[in-house]
Coordinates of C-alpha atoms and ligand atoms in Angstrom, one line a residue:
X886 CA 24.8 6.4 13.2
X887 CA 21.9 3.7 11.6
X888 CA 23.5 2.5 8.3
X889 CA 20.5 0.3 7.4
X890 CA 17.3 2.0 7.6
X891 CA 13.9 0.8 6.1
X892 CA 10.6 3.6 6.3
X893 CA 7.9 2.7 5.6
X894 CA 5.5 5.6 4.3
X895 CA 1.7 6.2 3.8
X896 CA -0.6 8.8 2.6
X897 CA 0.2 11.3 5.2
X898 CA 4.0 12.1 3.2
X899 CA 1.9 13.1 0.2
X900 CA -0.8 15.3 2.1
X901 CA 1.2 18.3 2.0
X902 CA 1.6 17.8 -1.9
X903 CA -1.9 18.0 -2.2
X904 CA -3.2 14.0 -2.3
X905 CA -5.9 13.2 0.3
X906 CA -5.3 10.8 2.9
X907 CA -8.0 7.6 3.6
X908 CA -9.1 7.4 6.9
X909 CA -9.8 11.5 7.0
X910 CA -12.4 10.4 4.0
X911 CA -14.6 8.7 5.9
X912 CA -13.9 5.3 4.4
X913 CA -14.2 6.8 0.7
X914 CA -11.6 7.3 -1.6
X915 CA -12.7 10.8 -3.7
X916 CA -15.7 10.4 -2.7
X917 CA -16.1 6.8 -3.6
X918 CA -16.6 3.7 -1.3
X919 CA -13.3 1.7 -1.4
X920 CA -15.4 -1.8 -2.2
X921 CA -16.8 -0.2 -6.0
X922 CA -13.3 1.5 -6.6
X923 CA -10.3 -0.9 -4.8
X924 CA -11.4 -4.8 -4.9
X925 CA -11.3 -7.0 -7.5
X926 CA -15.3 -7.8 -7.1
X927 CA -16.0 -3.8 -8.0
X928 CA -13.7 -3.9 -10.8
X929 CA -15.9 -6.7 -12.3
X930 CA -19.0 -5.0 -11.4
X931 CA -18.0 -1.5 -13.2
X932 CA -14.7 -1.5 -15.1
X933 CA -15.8 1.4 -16.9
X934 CA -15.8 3.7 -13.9
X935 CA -13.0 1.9 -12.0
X936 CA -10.7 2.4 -15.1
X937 CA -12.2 6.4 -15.1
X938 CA -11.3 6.5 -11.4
X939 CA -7.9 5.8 -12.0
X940 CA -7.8 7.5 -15.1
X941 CA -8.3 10.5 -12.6
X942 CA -5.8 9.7 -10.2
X943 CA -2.8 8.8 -12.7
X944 CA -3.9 12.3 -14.4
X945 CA -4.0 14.1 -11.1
X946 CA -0.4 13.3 -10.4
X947 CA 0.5 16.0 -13.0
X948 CA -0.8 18.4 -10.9
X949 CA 1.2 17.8 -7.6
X950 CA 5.1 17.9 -6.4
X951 CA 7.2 16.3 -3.8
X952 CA 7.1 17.8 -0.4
X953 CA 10.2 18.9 1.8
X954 CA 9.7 15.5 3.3
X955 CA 10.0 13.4 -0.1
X956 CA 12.9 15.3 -1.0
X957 CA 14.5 14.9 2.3
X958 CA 14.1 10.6 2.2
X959 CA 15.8 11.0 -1.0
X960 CA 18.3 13.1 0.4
X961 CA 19.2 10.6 2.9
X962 CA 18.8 7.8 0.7
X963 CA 21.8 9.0 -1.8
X964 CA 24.0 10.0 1.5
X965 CA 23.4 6.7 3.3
X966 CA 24.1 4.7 0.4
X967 CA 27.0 6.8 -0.8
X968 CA 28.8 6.1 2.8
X969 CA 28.4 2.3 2.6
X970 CA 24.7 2.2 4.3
X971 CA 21.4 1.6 2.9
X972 CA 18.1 2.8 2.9
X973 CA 15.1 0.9 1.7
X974 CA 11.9 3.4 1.1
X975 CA 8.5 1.2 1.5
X976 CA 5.6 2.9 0.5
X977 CA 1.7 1.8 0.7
X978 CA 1.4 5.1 -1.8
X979 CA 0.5 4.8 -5.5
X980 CA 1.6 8.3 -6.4
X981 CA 5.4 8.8 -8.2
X982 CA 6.4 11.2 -5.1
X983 CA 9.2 9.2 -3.3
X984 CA 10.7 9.3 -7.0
X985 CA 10.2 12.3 -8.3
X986 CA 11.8 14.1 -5.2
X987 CA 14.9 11.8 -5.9
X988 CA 14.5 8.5 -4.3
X989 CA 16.1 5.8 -6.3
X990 CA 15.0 2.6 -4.5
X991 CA 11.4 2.6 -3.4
X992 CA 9.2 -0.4 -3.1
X993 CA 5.5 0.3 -3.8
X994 CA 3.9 -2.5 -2.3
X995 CA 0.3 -0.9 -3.4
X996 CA 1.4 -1.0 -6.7
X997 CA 1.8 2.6 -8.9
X998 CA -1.0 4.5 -10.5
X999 CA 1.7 4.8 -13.7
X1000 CA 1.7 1.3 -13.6
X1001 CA -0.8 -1.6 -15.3
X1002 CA -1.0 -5.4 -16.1
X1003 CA -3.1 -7.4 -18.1
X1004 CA -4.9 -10.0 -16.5
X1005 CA -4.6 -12.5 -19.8
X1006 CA -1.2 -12.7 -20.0
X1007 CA 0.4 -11.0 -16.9
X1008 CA 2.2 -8.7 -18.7
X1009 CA 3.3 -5.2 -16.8
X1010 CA 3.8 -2.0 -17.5
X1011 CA 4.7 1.8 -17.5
X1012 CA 1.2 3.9 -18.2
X1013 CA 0.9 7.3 -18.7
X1014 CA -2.5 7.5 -20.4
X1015 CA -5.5 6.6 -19.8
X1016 CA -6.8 3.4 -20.1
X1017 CA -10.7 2.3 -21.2
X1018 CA -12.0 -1.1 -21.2
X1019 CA -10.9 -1.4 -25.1
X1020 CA -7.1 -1.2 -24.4
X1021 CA -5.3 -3.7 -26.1
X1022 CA -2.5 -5.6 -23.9
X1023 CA 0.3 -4.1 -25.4
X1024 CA 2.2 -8.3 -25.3
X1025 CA -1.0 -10.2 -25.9
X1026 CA -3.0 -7.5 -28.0
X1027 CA -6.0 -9.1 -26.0
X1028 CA -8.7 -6.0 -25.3
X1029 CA -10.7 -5.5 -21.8
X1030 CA -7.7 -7.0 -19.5
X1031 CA -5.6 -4.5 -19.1
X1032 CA -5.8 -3.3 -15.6
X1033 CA -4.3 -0.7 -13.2
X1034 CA -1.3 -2.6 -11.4
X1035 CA -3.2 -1.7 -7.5
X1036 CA -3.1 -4.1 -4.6
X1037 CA -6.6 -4.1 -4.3
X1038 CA -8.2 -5.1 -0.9
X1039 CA -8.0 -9.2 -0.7
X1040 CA -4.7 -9.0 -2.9
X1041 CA -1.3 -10.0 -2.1
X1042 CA 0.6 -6.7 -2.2
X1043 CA 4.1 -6.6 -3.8
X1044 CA 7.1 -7.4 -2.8
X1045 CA 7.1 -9.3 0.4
X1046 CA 10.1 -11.1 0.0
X1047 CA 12.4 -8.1 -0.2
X1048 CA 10.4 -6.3 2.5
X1049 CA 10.5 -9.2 5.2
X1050 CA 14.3 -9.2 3.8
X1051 CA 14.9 -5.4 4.6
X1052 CA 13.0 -5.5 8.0
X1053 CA 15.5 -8.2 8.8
X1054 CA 18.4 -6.9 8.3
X1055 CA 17.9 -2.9 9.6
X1056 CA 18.7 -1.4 12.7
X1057 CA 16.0 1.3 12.3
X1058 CA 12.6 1.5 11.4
X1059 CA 10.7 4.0 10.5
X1060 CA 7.2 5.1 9.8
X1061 CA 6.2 8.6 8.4
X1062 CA 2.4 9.7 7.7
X1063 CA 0.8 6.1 8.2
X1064 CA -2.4 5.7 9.9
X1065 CA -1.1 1.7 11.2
X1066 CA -4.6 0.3 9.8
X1067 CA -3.9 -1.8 6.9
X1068 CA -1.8 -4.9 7.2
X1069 CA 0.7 -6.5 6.7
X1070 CA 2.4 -2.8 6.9
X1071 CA 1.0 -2.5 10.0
X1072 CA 2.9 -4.9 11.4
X1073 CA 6.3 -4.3 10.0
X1074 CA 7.0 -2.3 13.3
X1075 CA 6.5 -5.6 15.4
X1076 CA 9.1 -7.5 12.7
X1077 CA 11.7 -5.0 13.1
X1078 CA 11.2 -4.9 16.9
X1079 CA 11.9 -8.5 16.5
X1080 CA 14.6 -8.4 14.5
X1081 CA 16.1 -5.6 16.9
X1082 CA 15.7 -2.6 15.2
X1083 CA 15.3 1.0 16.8
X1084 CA 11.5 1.6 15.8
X1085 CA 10.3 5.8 15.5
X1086 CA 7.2 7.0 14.5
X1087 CA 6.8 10.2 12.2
X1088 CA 3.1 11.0 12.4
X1089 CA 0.2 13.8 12.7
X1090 CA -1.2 11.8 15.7
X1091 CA -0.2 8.4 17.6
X1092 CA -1.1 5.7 15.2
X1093 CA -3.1 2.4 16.1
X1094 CA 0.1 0.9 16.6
X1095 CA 2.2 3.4 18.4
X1096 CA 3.1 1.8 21.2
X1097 CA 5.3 -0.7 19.3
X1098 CA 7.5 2.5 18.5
X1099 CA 10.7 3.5 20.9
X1100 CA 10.2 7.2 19.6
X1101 CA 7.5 9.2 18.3
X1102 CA 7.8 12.8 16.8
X1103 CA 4.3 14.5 15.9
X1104 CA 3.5 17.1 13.4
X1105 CA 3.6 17.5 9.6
X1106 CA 5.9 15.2 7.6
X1107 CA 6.8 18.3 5.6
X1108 CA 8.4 19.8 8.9
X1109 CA 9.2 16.8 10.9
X1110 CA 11.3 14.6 8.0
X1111 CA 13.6 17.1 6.9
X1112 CA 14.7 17.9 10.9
X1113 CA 14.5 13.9 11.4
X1114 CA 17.2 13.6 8.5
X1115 CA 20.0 16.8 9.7
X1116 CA 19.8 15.1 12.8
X1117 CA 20.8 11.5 11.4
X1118 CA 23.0 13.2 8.4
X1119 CA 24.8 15.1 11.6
X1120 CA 25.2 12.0 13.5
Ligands
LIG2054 P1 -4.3 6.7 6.2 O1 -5.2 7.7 5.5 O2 -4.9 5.6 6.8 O3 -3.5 7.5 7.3 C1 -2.8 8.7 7.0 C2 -2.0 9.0 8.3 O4 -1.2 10.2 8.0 C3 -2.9 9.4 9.5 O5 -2.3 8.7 10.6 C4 -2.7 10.9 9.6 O6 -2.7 11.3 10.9 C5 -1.3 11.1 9.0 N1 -1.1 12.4 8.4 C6 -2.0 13.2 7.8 N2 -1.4 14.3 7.3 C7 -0.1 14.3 7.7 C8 1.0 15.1 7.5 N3 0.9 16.3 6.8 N4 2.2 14.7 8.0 C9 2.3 13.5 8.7 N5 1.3 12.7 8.8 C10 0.1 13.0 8.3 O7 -3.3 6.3 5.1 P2 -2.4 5.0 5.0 O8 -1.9 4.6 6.4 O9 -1.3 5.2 4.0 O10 -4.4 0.8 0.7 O11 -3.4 3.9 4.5 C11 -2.9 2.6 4.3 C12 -3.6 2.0 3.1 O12 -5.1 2.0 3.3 C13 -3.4 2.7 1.8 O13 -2.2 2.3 1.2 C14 -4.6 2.2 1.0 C15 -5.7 2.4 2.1 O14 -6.8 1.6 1.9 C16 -4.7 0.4 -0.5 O15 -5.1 1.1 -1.4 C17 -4.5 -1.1 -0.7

């Protein structure tokens, strides 16, 4: 049985709670080009209705749950661990899913929507609220720098280190409801191949990099997850 196991996740885990995927948007993120809503140079250009955007978002989390296949990774997470393994949950999702259907240890490497930082004094944290453009930093009490903490397009996501560590170390790999388009997640499949990990794919469709994968199950992460973790929980 794989005691060290790193998935990486993406939009398509959280579909079936309700949260729109990217690329079926046509390049727009509710309804908004990704350029005004996720880079630093439309944050400068409108930080009034980039800070409503995400306003929106954090605020629409209240109105969602974790799926079957949330709660299953969390599942397997607790009985991995609790038998001397590990499982290390990577997600390019901004959403509080992974966690709120019991994961413990999850990576956001996007950043959280129930996350900010202010750009003055680097300061980070917890968020509930919303936030406007005259939100004092809660350290530096500076107002107009506070900032939903999201890897925007042309920034360095988070926590590489531990990630490249993780992809290192497992002997399985595995990627649930990502469309492969974005790096460097896209190419996490090609380090763990390196590293000689067993690589599967947990998808609606082939993604751009599927042929990198030993194994690929299709269908809805809601279905496929949950049968994916009996069968490694059994093994
Ligand atoms: P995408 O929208 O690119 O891809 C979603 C994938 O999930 C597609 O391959 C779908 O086929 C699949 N899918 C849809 N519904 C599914 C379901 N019910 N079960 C299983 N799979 C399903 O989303 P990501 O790959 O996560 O970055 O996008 C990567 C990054 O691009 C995002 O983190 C975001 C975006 O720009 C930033 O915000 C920095």
């Amino acid at each position: 049985m794989s005691k060290n196991i790193v998935i990486l996740s993406g939009a398509g885990i959280s579909a079936e709670s309700g949260i729109k995927t990217f690329r079926d948007a046509g390049g727009l993120w509710e309804d908004h080009p990704v350029e005004q809503v996720a880079t630093p140079e439309g944050f400068a250009a409108d930080p009034v209705l980039v800070q409503r955007f995400y306003n929106l978002r954090r605020a629409a989390l209240k109105t969602v749950t974790p799926n079957a296949a949330h709660i299953a990774l969390a599942r397997l997470q607790s009985e991995i661990r609790a038998r001397g393994g590990d499982v290390m949950i990577v997600t390019q999702n901004v959403d509080d899913l992974h966690e709120r259907g019991g994961a413990k240890y999850v990576l956001h490497m996007h950043g959280e929507l129930k996350r900010v930082f202010c750009t003055a004094c680097d300061f980070h944290a917890d968020w509930d609220g919303d936030v406007s453009v005259d939100t004092p930093c809660l350290a530096c009490r500076t107002v107009g720098t506070v900032r939903p903490d999201i890897v925007w397009f042309g920034e360095i996501p988070h926590h590489m280190d531990a990630i490249d560590r993780a992809l290192s170390q497992c002997d399985l790999f595995v990627s649930i409801g990502t469309s492969g388009a974005v790096y460097p997640a896209a190419g996490f499949v090609r380090v763990a191949k390196h590293y000689g990990a067993q690589t599967l794919e947990l998808n609606l469709e082939p993604s751009e990099g599927n042929l990198y994968f030993d194994e690929t199950r299709l269908g809805k992460a809601g279905n496929t997850v949950p049968a994916w973790v009996e069968n490694i929980l059994a093994g």
